[in-house]
């Protein structure tokens, strides 16, 4: 995998005027960066249409941060895959640790969402990662294995090829405590090994595995130069055009 993929997860930030400002700033800042890296922005639902309109003619991809697995009906507060498609999304983040912990999403729920995204033509950015407690107990690989096999259950090889996997150690999210390049690489290599073992027909090297957790312009280069780190899923640092562009230029 030579082309890096950098996605910005805006989380619950940015109203419409702020969205216009940030997208315009990102477009401007990326004009001067030509290293082949792919950029994706994932604003909140309320900003998707505005973002789509501003990004229509640009190479920057658009993604949502969540969706529900049913097609339509009495699911107050939820958004369907078809709705995301209709507003111009190509990607959807699924299974983010904040969804898992705050909103109690299980591997089974996330699996339903991943399958629905695929059957609807959306590309999932499927997130996994261990907590600090799990790391300290020495069960990181068990946790990752369970999340992979649960979240990707019955996902076909062709669908896996269209899945971005994001490894986000929970202890590194929003804490400023970034995983060392060695710590991240070790888990990325484990994930790639899991793919080889469970999807022998898939070229595991082609699957994009992003790292997420306190990625900033000044640590991006070292992380992204690890052999199994194919990109980044960025939180805090994607809310400023300069720092998001700084990460992309580190590719
Ligand atoms: P931070 O970059 O703010 O640590 O967030 C990472 C993240 O959760 C991206 O999905």
PDB file of N, CA and C and ligand atoms in Angstrom, residues 7-11 93 96-98 125 127 166 168-178 210-216 232-239 247, ligand 1:
ATOM      1  N   UNK A   7      -8.075  10.522   7.150  1.00  0.00           N
ATOM      2  CA  UNK A   7      -9.470  10.929   7.353  1.00  0.00           C
ATOM      3  C   UNK A   7      -9.570  11.792   8.604  1.00  0.00           C
ATOM      4  N   UNK A   8     -10.392  12.808   8.529  1.00  0.00           N
ATOM      5  CA  UNK A   8     -10.620  13.687   9.675  1.00  0.00           C
ATOM      6  C   UNK A   8     -11.995  13.408  10.263  1.00  0.00           C
ATOM      7  N   UNK A   9     -12.005  12.993  11.524  1.00  0.00           N
ATOM      8  CA  UNK A   9     -13.260  12.756  12.237  1.00  0.00           C
ATOM      9  C   UNK A   9     -13.566  13.996  13.058  1.00  0.00           C
ATOM     10  N   UNK A  10     -14.512  14.776  12.584  1.00  0.00           N
ATOM     11  CA  UNK A  10     -14.803  16.055  13.250  1.00  0.00           C
ATOM     12  C   UNK A  10     -15.529  15.858  14.579  1.00  0.00           C
ATOM     13  N   UNK A  11     -16.056  14.666  14.812  1.00  0.00           N
ATOM     14  CA  UNK A  11     -16.842  14.383  16.021  1.00  0.00           C
ATOM     15  C   UNK A  11     -17.988  15.412  16.142  1.00  0.00           C
ATOM     16  N   UNK A  93     -17.742   6.200   9.098  1.00  0.00           N
ATOM     17  CA  UNK A  93     -16.991   5.661  10.239  1.00  0.00           C
ATOM     18  C   UNK A  93     -17.938   4.778  11.040  1.00  0.00           C
ATOM     19  N   UNK A  96     -16.617   3.410  16.101  1.00  0.00           N
ATOM     20  CA  UNK A  96     -15.664   4.273  16.824  1.00  0.00           C
ATOM     21  C   UNK A  96     -15.745   3.981  18.325  1.00  0.00           C
ATOM     22  N   UNK A  97     -14.638   4.108  19.027  1.00  0.00           N
ATOM     23  CA  UNK A  97     -14.640   3.753  20.459  1.00  0.00           C
ATOM     24  C   UNK A  97     -15.639   4.594  21.254  1.00  0.00           C
ATOM     25  N   UNK A  98     -15.891   5.835  20.790  1.00  0.00           N
ATOM     26  CA  UNK A  98     -16.892   6.645  21.505  1.00  0.00           C
ATOM     27  C   UNK A  98     -18.290   6.065  21.311  1.00  0.00           C
ATOM     28  N   UNK A 125     -15.239   2.858   7.404  1.00  0.00           N
ATOM     29  CA  UNK A 125     -13.970   3.021   8.126  1.00  0.00           C
ATOM     30  C   UNK A 125     -14.258   2.367   9.478  1.00  0.00           C
ATOM     31  N   UNK A 127     -13.602   0.892  13.011  1.00  0.00           N
ATOM     32  CA  UNK A 127     -12.640   1.219  14.084  1.00  0.00           C
ATOM     33  C   UNK A 127     -12.562   0.125  15.146  1.00  0.00           C
ATOM     34  N   UNK A 166      -9.460   1.065  10.998  1.00  0.00           N
ATOM     35  CA  UNK A 166      -8.756   2.091  11.765  1.00  0.00           C
ATOM     36  C   UNK A 166      -8.443   1.536  13.151  1.00  0.00           C
ATOM     37  N   UNK A 168      -7.438   2.373  16.663  1.00  0.00           N
ATOM     38  CA  UNK A 168      -7.377   3.520  17.560  1.00  0.00           C
ATOM     39  C   UNK A 168      -7.311   3.031  18.997  1.00  0.00           C
ATOM     40  N   UNK A 169      -6.124   2.982  19.583  1.00  0.00           N
ATOM     41  CA  UNK A 169      -6.051   2.609  20.990  1.00  0.00           C
ATOM     42  C   UNK A 169      -6.812   3.647  21.809  1.00  0.00           C
ATOM     43  N   UNK A 170      -7.756   3.196  22.614  1.00  0.00           N
ATOM     44  CA  UNK A 170      -8.660   4.124  23.303  1.00  0.00           C
ATOM     45  C   UNK A 170      -7.869   5.081  24.193  1.00  0.00           C
ATOM     46  N   UNK A 171      -6.781   4.587  24.778  1.00  0.00           N
ATOM     47  CA  UNK A 171      -5.973   5.406  25.694  1.00  0.00           C
ATOM     48  C   UNK A 171      -5.222   6.523  24.976  1.00  0.00           C
ATOM     49  N   UNK A 172      -5.205   6.480  23.646  1.00  0.00           N
ATOM     50  CA  UNK A 172      -4.489   7.516  22.897  1.00  0.00           C
ATOM     51  C   UNK A 172      -5.437   8.532  22.276  1.00  0.00           C
ATOM     52  N   UNK A 173      -6.752   8.324  22.449  1.00  0.00           N
ATOM     53  CA  UNK A 173      -7.723   9.210  21.801  1.00  0.00           C
ATOM     54  C   UNK A 173      -7.991  10.431  22.654  1.00  0.00           C
ATOM     55  N   UNK A 174      -7.672  11.592  22.099  1.00  0.00           N
ATOM     56  CA  UNK A 174      -7.965  12.856  22.771  1.00  0.00           C
ATOM     57  C   UNK A 174      -7.148  13.078  24.035  1.00  0.00           C
ATOM     58  N   UNK A 175      -6.130  12.265  24.254  1.00  0.00           N
ATOM     59  CA  UNK A 175      -5.366  12.351  25.492  1.00  0.00           C
ATOM     60  C   UNK A 175      -4.006  13.020  25.286  1.00  0.00           C
ATOM     61  N   UNK A 176      -3.606  13.156  24.019  1.00  0.00           N
ATOM     62  CA  UNK A 176      -2.272  13.663  23.740  1.00  0.00           C
ATOM     63  C   UNK A 176      -1.213  12.584  23.917  1.00  0.00           C
ATOM     64  N   UNK A 177      -1.670  11.398  24.362  1.00  0.00           N
ATOM     65  CA  UNK A 177      -0.748  10.288  24.618  1.00  0.00           C
ATOM     66  C   UNK A 177      -0.736   9.387  23.389  1.00  0.00           C
ATOM     67  N   UNK A 178       0.126   9.709  22.442  1.00  0.00           N
ATOM     68  CA  UNK A 178       0.136   8.950  21.192  1.00  0.00           C
ATOM     69  C   UNK A 178       0.849   7.613  21.399  1.00  0.00           C
ATOM     70  N   UNK A 210      -5.526   2.304   9.085  1.00  0.00           N
ATOM     71  CA  UNK A 210      -5.161   3.627   9.608  1.00  0.00           C
ATOM     72  C   UNK A 210      -4.862   3.544  11.099  1.00  0.00           C
ATOM     73  N   UNK A 211      -4.017   4.458  11.551  1.00  0.00           N
ATOM     74  CA  UNK A 211      -3.800   4.633  12.994  1.00  0.00           C
ATOM     75  C   UNK A 211      -4.552   5.887  13.431  1.00  0.00           C
ATOM     76  N   UNK A 212      -5.171   5.827  14.613  1.00  0.00           N
ATOM     77  CA  UNK A 212      -5.821   7.011  15.167  1.00  0.00           C
ATOM     78  C   UNK A 212      -5.545   7.128  16.652  1.00  0.00           C
ATOM     79  N   UNK A 213      -5.396   8.360  17.127  1.00  0.00           N
ATOM     80  CA  UNK A 213      -5.133   8.609  18.548  1.00  0.00           C
ATOM     81  C   UNK A 213      -4.036   9.640  18.678  1.00  0.00           C
ATOM     82  N   UNK A 214      -4.455  10.912  18.867  1.00  0.00           N
ATOM     83  CA  UNK A 214      -3.514  12.012  19.065  1.00  0.00           C
ATOM     84  C   UNK A 214      -2.507  12.188  17.925  1.00  0.00           C
ATOM     85  N   UNK A 215      -2.950  11.917  16.699  1.00  0.00           N
ATOM     86  CA  UNK A 215      -2.075  12.189  15.548  1.00  0.00           C
ATOM     87  C   UNK A 215      -2.030  13.697  15.327  1.00  0.00           C
ATOM     88  N   UNK A 216      -0.811  14.216  15.179  1.00  0.00           N
ATOM     89  CA  UNK A 216      -0.589  15.655  14.984  1.00  0.00           C
ATOM     90  C   UNK A 216       0.440  15.809  13.866  1.00  0.00           C
ATOM     91  N   UNK A 232      -4.134   7.699   8.557  1.00  0.00           N
ATOM     92  CA  UNK A 232      -4.484   8.135   9.912  1.00  0.00           C
ATOM     93  C   UNK A 232      -5.952   8.534   9.978  1.00  0.00           C
ATOM     94  N   UNK A 233      -6.539   8.292  11.142  1.00  0.00           N
ATOM     95  CA  UNK A 233      -7.874   8.803  11.447  1.00  0.00           C
ATOM     96  C   UNK A 233      -7.651   9.844  12.542  1.00  0.00           C
ATOM     97  N   UNK A 234      -7.926  11.090  12.185  1.00  0.00           N
ATOM     98  CA  UNK A 234      -7.501  12.219  13.006  1.00  0.00           C
ATOM     99  C   UNK A 234      -8.706  12.872  13.679  1.00  0.00           C
ATOM    100  N   UNK A 235      -8.604  13.136  14.974  1.00  0.00           N
ATOM    101  CA  UNK A 235      -9.671  13.842  15.682  1.00  0.00           C
ATOM    102  C   UNK A 235      -9.318  15.311  15.836  1.00  0.00           C
ATOM    103  N   UNK A 236      -8.841  15.682  17.024  1.00  0.00           N
ATOM    104  CA  UNK A 236      -8.564  17.088  17.356  1.00  0.00           C
ATOM    105  C   UNK A 236      -7.830  17.872  16.281  1.00  0.00           C
ATOM    106  N   UNK A 237      -6.785  17.276  15.716  1.00  0.00           N
ATOM    107  CA  UNK A 237      -5.952  18.018  14.767  1.00  0.00           C
ATOM    108  C   UNK A 237      -6.612  18.215  13.401  1.00  0.00           C
ATOM    109  N   UNK A 238      -7.793  17.637  13.192  1.00  0.00           N
ATOM    110  CA  UNK A 238      -8.443  17.855  11.884  1.00  0.00           C
ATOM    111  C   UNK A 238      -9.381  19.054  11.923  1.00  0.00           C
ATOM    112  N   UNK A 239      -9.492  19.687  13.088  1.00  0.00           N
ATOM    113  CA  UNK A 239     -10.435  20.802  13.210  1.00  0.00           C
ATOM    114  C   UNK A 239      -9.804  22.139  12.823  1.00  0.00           C
ATOM    115  N   UNK A 247      -0.692  17.143   8.484  1.00  0.00           N
ATOM    116  CA  UNK A 247      -0.637  15.675   8.584  1.00  0.00           C
ATOM    117  C   UNK A 247      -0.601  15.077   7.174  1.00  0.00           C
TER     118      UNK A 247
HETATM  119  P1  LIG B   1      -7.719  12.518  18.548  1.00  0.00           P
HETATM  120  O1  LIG B   1      -6.915  12.700  17.281  1.00  0.00           O
HETATM  121  O2  LIG B   1      -8.353  13.769  19.026  1.00  0.00           O
HETATM  122  O3  LIG B   1      -6.953  11.774  19.591  1.00  0.00           O
HETATM  123  O4  LIG B   1      -8.973  11.569  18.140  1.00  0.00           O
HETATM  124  C1  LIG B   1      -8.735  10.398  17.460  1.00  0.00           C
HETATM  125  C2  LIG B   1     -10.033   9.835  17.024  1.00  0.00           C
HETATM  126  O5  LIG B   1     -10.831   9.394  17.830  1.00  0.00           O
HETATM  127  C3  LIG B   1     -10.336   9.851  15.585  1.00  0.00           C
HETATM  128  O6  LIG B   1     -11.449   9.060  15.304  1.00  0.00           O
END
